[in-house]
Amino acid sequence: MKDSPAHLYRRFRYHVGPEPDPAAADRWAAARLDGEEWALFASMTVRDRVHSVAVARRVEQVLAGGDQPGGDGHTAGEGHAAGGGARKDTTDGWQVRAGLLHDAGKALAPLGTTGRVVASLAEGTVAGDWLERRATDRTGAPRRRGPMVAMGAYLTYTELGAQRLEAIGSHPMVAAWAREHHWSPERWTVPQSAGAVLAECDEEL
């Protein structure tokens, strides 16, 4: 689950700042997701939803040829999709949905900012390994209750999110990116060019 230190710092500052208004972000996402994907997105925290929409909007902008990652980009406010509307079924549609759902596994790890910080500090340690084992039962199914379970789920949210997306029938690349977005590029199963856009848009926000 490792993020770069710079990304972790930006995300920490974002999470301790004023909570954003999700209304515009939710409307934007609702135009691009439906059914169980929308329900999963809607179960994420306000901050995670707004962040994911900001990432997906940048992805859509880059795919439309309007900019490149590393530019100023959009915020998660009002706006319209390139081409005027939702693009659920187009060639590039999975990349936009991947941007929206890459952090969906966090919905399965109900932690506040402090819990996320503690879990992140434990990652890669014996304690972190123990927490990860607490996230699932012997069958591999997610456990349901308890702060230790939630921290373990947070440390494994990429896999949990990918499994949930696979279970609801999401595009294979959407599920793959939820699993792989913290992996090094040589391990990606998503196309390299698509992964590069998604990773850079996420890293800069």
PDB file of C-alpha atoms in Angstrom:
ATOM      1  CA  MET A   1       0.000   0.000   0.000  1.00  0.00           C
ATOM      2  CA  LYS A   2       3.044   2.259   0.078  1.00  0.00           C
ATOM      3  CA  ASP A   3       2.599   5.883  -1.066  1.00  0.00           C
ATOM      4  CA  SER A   4       5.452   8.266  -1.693  1.00  0.00           C
ATOM      5  CA  PRO A   5       6.288  10.483   1.324  1.00  0.00           C
ATOM      6  CA  ALA A   6       5.227  13.594  -0.600  1.00  0.00           C
ATOM      7  CA  HIS A   7       1.880  12.040  -1.479  1.00  0.00           C
ATOM      8  CA  LEU A   8       1.325  10.923   2.109  1.00  0.00           C
ATOM      9  CA  TYR A   9       2.071  14.441   3.347  1.00  0.00           C
ATOM     10  CA  ARG A  10      -0.394  16.022   0.909  1.00  0.00           C
ATOM     11  CA  ARG A  11      -3.042  13.486   1.827  1.00  0.00           C
ATOM     12  CA  PHE A  12      -2.483  14.089   5.569  1.00  0.00           C
ATOM     13  CA  ARG A  13      -2.865  17.841   5.138  1.00  0.00           C
ATOM     14  CA  TYR A  14      -6.005  17.263   3.098  1.00  0.00           C
ATOM     15  CA  HIS A  15      -7.501  14.997   5.763  1.00  0.00           C
ATOM     16  CA  VAL A  16      -6.884  17.413   8.638  1.00  0.00           C
ATOM     17  CA  GLY A  17      -8.250  20.413   6.730  1.00  0.00           C
ATOM     18  CA  PRO A  18     -11.884  21.513   6.489  1.00  0.00           C
ATOM     19  CA  GLU A  19     -14.166  18.792   5.132  1.00  0.00           C
ATOM     20  CA  PRO A  20     -15.049  19.565   1.494  1.00  0.00           C
ATOM     21  CA  ASP A  21     -18.588  19.798   0.144  1.00  0.00           C
ATOM     22  CA  PRO A  22     -19.114  16.570  -1.825  1.00  0.00           C
ATOM     23  CA  ALA A  23     -22.243  17.593  -3.743  1.00  0.00           C
ATOM     24  CA  ALA A  24     -20.586  18.613  -7.014  1.00  0.00           C
ATOM     25  CA  ALA A  25     -18.120  15.721  -6.882  1.00  0.00           C
ATOM     26  CA  ASP A  26     -20.895  13.221  -6.250  1.00  0.00           C
ATOM     27  CA  ARG A  27     -22.927  14.542  -9.194  1.00  0.00           C
ATOM     28  CA  TRP A  28     -19.897  14.216 -11.453  1.00  0.00           C
ATOM     29  CA  ALA A  29     -19.262  10.644 -10.326  1.00  0.00           C
ATOM     30  CA  ALA A  30     -22.928   9.667 -10.596  1.00  0.00           C
ATOM     31  CA  ALA A  31     -22.840  10.569 -14.299  1.00  0.00           C
ATOM     32  CA  ARG A  32     -20.056   8.032 -14.842  1.00  0.00           C
ATOM     33  CA  LEU A  33     -20.937   5.202 -12.473  1.00  0.00           C
ATOM     34  CA  ASP A  34     -24.098   3.220 -11.975  1.00  0.00           C
ATOM     35  CA  GLY A  35     -25.439   0.251 -10.086  1.00  0.00           C
ATOM     36  CA  GLU A  36     -23.088  -1.407  -7.649  1.00  0.00           C
ATOM     37  CA  GLU A  37     -20.082   0.680  -8.716  1.00  0.00           C
ATOM     38  CA  TRP A  38     -21.956   3.818  -7.702  1.00  0.00           C
ATOM     39  CA  ALA A  39     -23.065   2.225  -4.431  1.00  0.00           C
ATOM     40  CA  LEU A  40     -19.466   1.281  -3.625  1.00  0.00           C
ATOM     41  CA  PHE A  41     -18.223   4.772  -4.485  1.00  0.00           C
ATOM     42  CA  ALA A  42     -20.983   6.366  -2.401  1.00  0.00           C
ATOM     43  CA  SER A  43     -19.946   4.288   0.626  1.00  0.00           C
ATOM     44  CA  MET A  44     -16.522   5.958   0.687  1.00  0.00           C
ATOM     45  CA  THR A  45     -15.841   8.880   3.026  1.00  0.00           C
ATOM     46  CA  VAL A  46     -16.486  12.413   1.810  1.00  0.00           C
ATOM     47  CA  ARG A  47     -12.780  13.185   1.556  1.00  0.00           C
ATOM     48  CA  ASP A  48     -12.014   9.979  -0.324  1.00  0.00           C
ATOM     49  CA  ARG A  49     -14.868  10.618  -2.772  1.00  0.00           C
ATOM     50  CA  VAL A  50     -13.796  14.184  -3.467  1.00  0.00           C
ATOM     51  CA  HIS A  51     -10.178  13.108  -3.942  1.00  0.00           C
ATOM     52  CA  SER A  52     -11.168  10.289  -6.296  1.00  0.00           C
ATOM     53  CA  VAL A  53     -13.281  12.637  -8.409  1.00  0.00           C
ATOM     54  CA  ALA A  54     -10.368  15.074  -8.638  1.00  0.00           C
ATOM     55  CA  VAL A  55      -8.142  12.244  -9.885  1.00  0.00           C
ATOM     56  CA  ALA A  56     -10.742  11.002 -12.378  1.00  0.00           C
ATOM     57  CA  ARG A  57     -11.355  14.503 -13.730  1.00  0.00           C
ATOM     58  CA  ARG A  58      -7.632  14.918 -14.353  1.00  0.00           C
ATOM     59  CA  VAL A  59      -7.579  11.544 -16.105  1.00  0.00           C
ATOM     60  CA  GLU A  60     -10.513  12.537 -18.289  1.00  0.00           C
ATOM     61  CA  GLN A  61      -8.849  15.847 -19.120  1.00  0.00           C
ATOM     62  CA  VAL A  62      -5.606  14.140 -20.135  1.00  0.00           C
ATOM     63  CA  LEU A  63      -7.432  11.545 -22.238  1.00  0.00           C
ATOM     64  CA  ALA A  64      -9.285  14.341 -24.004  1.00  0.00           C
ATOM     65  CA  GLY A  65      -5.930  15.871 -24.947  1.00  0.00           C
ATOM     66  CA  GLY A  66      -6.477  18.993 -22.899  1.00  0.00           C
ATOM     67  CA  ASP A  67      -3.448  18.714 -20.628  1.00  0.00           C
ATOM     68  CA  GLN A  68      -0.795  16.404 -19.272  1.00  0.00           C
ATOM     69  CA  PRO A  69      -0.274  15.151 -15.726  1.00  0.00           C
ATOM     70  CA  GLY A  70       1.753  17.632 -13.726  1.00  0.00           C
ATOM     71  CA  GLY A  71      -0.243  20.644 -14.900  1.00  0.00           C
ATOM     72  CA  ASP A  72      -2.694  22.717 -12.908  1.00  0.00           C
ATOM     73  CA  GLY A  73      -5.622  20.339 -13.462  1.00  0.00           C
ATOM     74  CA  HIS A  74      -9.189  20.518 -12.263  1.00  0.00           C
ATOM     75  CA  THR A  75     -10.567  20.505  -8.798  1.00  0.00           C
ATOM     76  CA  ALA A  76     -13.499  18.370  -7.854  1.00  0.00           C
ATOM     77  CA  GLY A  77     -16.068  21.100  -8.365  1.00  0.00           C
ATOM     78  CA  GLU A  78     -18.594  21.732 -11.107  1.00  0.00           C
ATOM     79  CA  GLY A  79     -17.673  21.011 -14.678  1.00  0.00           C
ATOM     80  CA  HIS A  80     -18.584  18.837 -17.628  1.00  0.00           C
ATOM     81  CA  ALA A  81     -17.035  15.765 -19.150  1.00  0.00           C
ATOM     82  CA  ALA A  82     -14.902  16.113 -22.240  1.00  0.00           C
ATOM     83  CA  GLY A  83     -17.266  15.560 -25.114  1.00  0.00           C
ATOM     84  CA  GLY A  84     -20.225  16.699 -23.022  1.00  0.00           C
ATOM     85  CA  GLY A  85     -21.385  13.688 -21.010  1.00  0.00           C
ATOM     86  CA  ALA A  86     -20.753  10.366 -19.369  1.00  0.00           C
ATOM     87  CA  ARG A  87     -18.410   7.973 -21.170  1.00  0.00           C
ATOM     88  CA  LYS A  88     -19.152   4.712 -19.403  1.00  0.00           C
ATOM     89  CA  ASP A  89     -18.861   2.525 -22.486  1.00  0.00           C
ATOM     90  CA  THR A  90     -16.093   4.195 -24.483  1.00  0.00           C
ATOM     91  CA  THR A  91     -12.559   2.865 -24.900  1.00  0.00           C
ATOM     92  CA  ASP A  92     -11.233   5.287 -22.304  1.00  0.00           C
ATOM     93  CA  GLY A  93     -14.196   4.909 -19.970  1.00  0.00           C
ATOM     94  CA  TRP A  94     -12.525   2.281 -17.814  1.00  0.00           C
ATOM     95  CA  GLN A  95      -9.663   4.653 -17.047  1.00  0.00           C
ATOM     96  CA  VAL A  96     -12.017   7.318 -15.738  1.00  0.00           C
ATOM     97  CA  ARG A  97     -13.866   4.735 -13.653  1.00  0.00           C
ATOM     98  CA  ALA A  98     -10.517   3.411 -12.421  1.00  0.00           C
ATOM     99  CA  GLY A  99      -9.705   6.908 -11.213  1.00  0.00           C
ATOM    100  CA  LEU A 100     -13.023   7.070  -9.396  1.00  0.00           C
ATOM    101  CA  LEU A 101     -12.712   3.626  -7.805  1.00  0.00           C
ATOM    102  CA  HIS A 102      -8.987   3.155  -7.183  1.00  0.00           C
ATOM    103  CA  ASP A 103      -9.441   3.823  -3.448  1.00  0.00           C
ATOM    104  CA  ALA A 104     -12.787   2.024  -3.136  1.00  0.00           C
ATOM    105  CA  GLY A 105     -11.296  -0.528  -0.757  1.00  0.00           C
ATOM    106  CA  LYS A 106     -10.981   2.204   1.862  1.00  0.00           C
ATOM    107  CA  ALA A 107     -14.761   1.999   2.225  1.00  0.00           C
ATOM    108  CA  LEU A 108     -14.135  -1.432   3.766  1.00  0.00           C
ATOM    109  CA  ALA A 109     -11.743   0.078   6.336  1.00  0.00           C
ATOM    110  CA  PRO A 110     -13.755   2.550   8.447  1.00  0.00           C
ATOM    111  CA  LEU A 111     -10.955   4.584  10.020  1.00  0.00           C
ATOM    112  CA  GLY A 112     -10.536   8.243  10.833  1.00  0.00           C
ATOM    113  CA  THR A 113      -7.364  10.203  10.170  1.00  0.00           C
ATOM    114  CA  THR A 114      -5.660   9.053  13.386  1.00  0.00           C
ATOM    115  CA  GLY A 115      -6.382   5.402  12.666  1.00  0.00           C
ATOM    116  CA  ARG A 116      -5.023   5.742   9.143  1.00  0.00           C
ATOM    117  CA  VAL A 117      -1.838   7.353  10.437  1.00  0.00           C
ATOM    118  CA  VAL A 118      -1.314   4.579  13.000  1.00  0.00           C
ATOM    119  CA  ALA A 119      -1.936   1.887  10.393  1.00  0.00           C
ATOM    120  CA  SER A 120       0.437   3.548   7.921  1.00  0.00           C
ATOM    121  CA  LEU A 121       3.192   3.750  10.549  1.00  0.00           C
ATOM    122  CA  ALA A 122       2.735   0.046  11.301  1.00  0.00           C
ATOM    123  CA  GLU A 123       3.020  -0.978   7.656  1.00  0.00           C
ATOM    124  CA  GLY A 124       6.032  -3.180   6.966  1.00  0.00           C
ATOM    125  CA  THR A 125       6.546  -4.044  10.641  1.00  0.00           C
ATOM    126  CA  VAL A 126       5.661  -7.158  12.620  1.00  0.00           C
ATOM    127  CA  ALA A 127       2.681  -5.247  14.006  1.00  0.00           C
ATOM    128  CA  GLY A 128       1.600  -4.324  10.498  1.00  0.00           C
ATOM    129  CA  ASP A 129       1.815  -7.929   9.366  1.00  0.00           C
ATOM    130  CA  TRP A 130      -0.344  -8.954  12.330  1.00  0.00           C
ATOM    131  CA  LEU A 131      -2.901  -6.269  11.494  1.00  0.00           C
ATOM    132  CA  GLU A 132      -3.064  -7.422   7.893  1.00  0.00           C
ATOM    133  CA  ARG A 133      -3.827 -10.959   9.021  1.00  0.00           C
ATOM    134  CA  ARG A 134      -6.648  -9.591  11.166  1.00  0.00           C
ATOM    135  CA  ALA A 135      -8.379  -8.110   8.118  1.00  0.00           C
ATOM    136  CA  THR A 136      -9.706 -11.438   6.826  1.00  0.00           C
ATOM    137  CA  ASP A 137     -10.863 -14.722   8.288  1.00  0.00           C
ATOM    138  CA  ARG A 138      -9.494 -18.169   7.443  1.00  0.00           C
ATOM    139  CA  THR A 139     -11.572 -18.285   4.263  1.00  0.00           C
ATOM    140  CA  GLY A 140     -10.189 -14.954   3.070  1.00  0.00           C
ATOM    141  CA  ALA A 141     -13.482 -13.138   3.666  1.00  0.00           C
ATOM    142  CA  PRO A 142     -13.228  -9.648   5.227  1.00  0.00           C
ATOM    143  CA  ARG A 143     -13.876  -9.511   8.951  1.00  0.00           C
ATOM    144  CA  ARG A 144     -16.529  -7.057  10.041  1.00  0.00           C
ATOM    145  CA  ARG A 145     -15.750  -5.458  13.392  1.00  0.00           C
ATOM    146  CA  GLY A 146     -13.124  -3.913  15.608  1.00  0.00           C
ATOM    147  CA  PRO A 147     -10.421  -1.224  15.338  1.00  0.00           C
ATOM    148  CA  MET A 148      -7.662  -3.766  14.744  1.00  0.00           C
ATOM    149  CA  VAL A 149      -9.689  -5.308  11.931  1.00  0.00           C
ATOM    150  CA  ALA A 150     -10.254  -1.847  10.436  1.00  0.00           C
ATOM    151  CA  MET A 151      -6.530  -1.049  10.535  1.00  0.00           C
ATOM    152  CA  GLY A 152      -5.727  -4.386   8.934  1.00  0.00           C
ATOM    153  CA  ALA A 153      -8.322  -3.698   6.261  1.00  0.00           C
ATOM    154  CA  TYR A 154      -6.762  -0.295   5.624  1.00  0.00           C
ATOM    155  CA  LEU A 155      -3.354  -1.886   5.095  1.00  0.00           C
ATOM    156  CA  THR A 156      -4.891  -4.316   2.601  1.00  0.00           C
ATOM    157  CA  TYR A 157      -7.507  -1.996   1.095  1.00  0.00           C
ATOM    158  CA  THR A 158      -6.092  -2.303  -2.418  1.00  0.00           C
ATOM    159  CA  GLU A 159      -6.698  -6.048  -2.506  1.00  0.00           C
ATOM    160  CA  LEU A 160     -10.042  -5.805  -0.719  1.00  0.00           C
ATOM    161  CA  GLY A 161     -11.206  -3.127  -3.143  1.00  0.00           C
ATOM    162  CA  ALA A 162     -10.096  -5.129  -6.164  1.00  0.00           C
ATOM    163  CA  GLN A 163     -11.911  -8.212  -4.906  1.00  0.00           C
ATOM    164  CA  ARG A 164     -15.111  -6.230  -4.357  1.00  0.00           C
ATOM    165  CA  LEU A 165     -14.900  -4.711  -7.846  1.00  0.00           C
ATOM    166  CA  GLU A 166     -14.355  -8.142  -9.359  1.00  0.00           C
ATOM    167  CA  ALA A 167     -17.340  -9.474  -7.433  1.00  0.00           C
ATOM    168  CA  ILE A 168     -19.680  -6.775  -8.769  1.00  0.00           C
ATOM    169  CA  GLY A 169     -18.536  -7.255 -12.359  1.00  0.00           C
ATOM    170  CA  SER A 170     -16.476  -4.124 -12.929  1.00  0.00           C
ATOM    171  CA  HIS A 171     -14.240  -3.853 -15.982  1.00  0.00           C
ATOM    172  CA  PRO A 172     -11.188  -6.076 -15.336  1.00  0.00           C
ATOM    173  CA  MET A 173      -8.846  -3.112 -15.675  1.00  0.00           C
ATOM    174  CA  VAL A 174     -10.805  -1.105 -13.088  1.00  0.00           C
ATOM    175  CA  ALA A 175     -10.360  -3.941 -10.597  1.00  0.00           C
ATOM    176  CA  ALA A 176      -6.731  -4.400 -11.622  1.00  0.00           C
ATOM    177  CA  TRP A 177      -5.920  -0.737 -11.033  1.00  0.00           C
ATOM    178  CA  ALA A 178      -7.544  -0.809  -7.592  1.00  0.00           C
ATOM    179  CA  ARG A 179      -5.147  -3.659  -6.773  1.00  0.00           C
ATOM    180  CA  GLU A 180      -2.053  -2.301  -8.540  1.00  0.00           C
ATOM    181  CA  HIS A 181      -2.051   1.474  -8.095  1.00  0.00           C
ATOM    182  CA  HIS A 182       0.707   1.350  -5.471  1.00  0.00           C
ATOM    183  CA  TRP A 183       2.773  -1.221  -7.365  1.00  0.00           C
ATOM    184  CA  SER A 184       5.867  -0.383  -9.387  1.00  0.00           C
ATOM    185  CA  PRO A 185       5.125  -0.039 -13.131  1.00  0.00           C
ATOM    186  CA  GLU A 186       6.926  -3.228 -14.119  1.00  0.00           C
ATOM    187  CA  ARG A 187       4.332  -5.210 -12.134  1.00  0.00           C
ATOM    188  CA  TRP A 188       1.252  -3.612 -13.696  1.00  0.00           C
ATOM    189  CA  THR A 189      -1.144  -5.706 -15.724  1.00  0.00           C
ATOM    190  CA  VAL A 190      -2.931  -2.578 -16.932  1.00  0.00           C
ATOM    191  CA  PRO A 191      -1.462  -1.036 -20.112  1.00  0.00           C
ATOM    192  CA  GLN A 192       1.645   0.953 -19.244  1.00  0.00           C
ATOM    193  CA  SER A 193       0.404   4.151 -20.874  1.00  0.00           C
ATOM    194  CA  ALA A 194      -2.914   3.972 -19.025  1.00  0.00           C
ATOM    195  CA  GLY A 195      -1.250   3.186 -15.712  1.00  0.00           C
ATOM    196  CA  ALA A 196       1.182   6.068 -16.125  1.00  0.00           C
ATOM    197  CA  VAL A 197      -1.652   8.565 -16.613  1.00  0.00           C
ATOM    198  CA  LEU A 198      -3.606   7.194 -13.662  1.00  0.00           C
ATOM    199  CA  ALA A 199      -0.577   7.096 -11.364  1.00  0.00           C
ATOM    200  CA  GLU A 200       0.589  10.603 -12.215  1.00  0.00           C
ATOM    201  CA  CYS A 201      -2.882  12.094 -11.824  1.00  0.00           C
ATOM    202  CA  ASP A 202      -3.217  10.440  -8.411  1.00  0.00           C
ATOM    203  CA  GLU A 203       0.259  11.437  -7.284  1.00  0.00           C
ATOM    204  CA  GLU A 204      -0.222  15.123  -8.045  1.00  0.00           C
ATOM    205  CA  LEU A 205      -3.494  15.466  -6.093  1.00  0.00           C
TER     206      LEU A 205
END
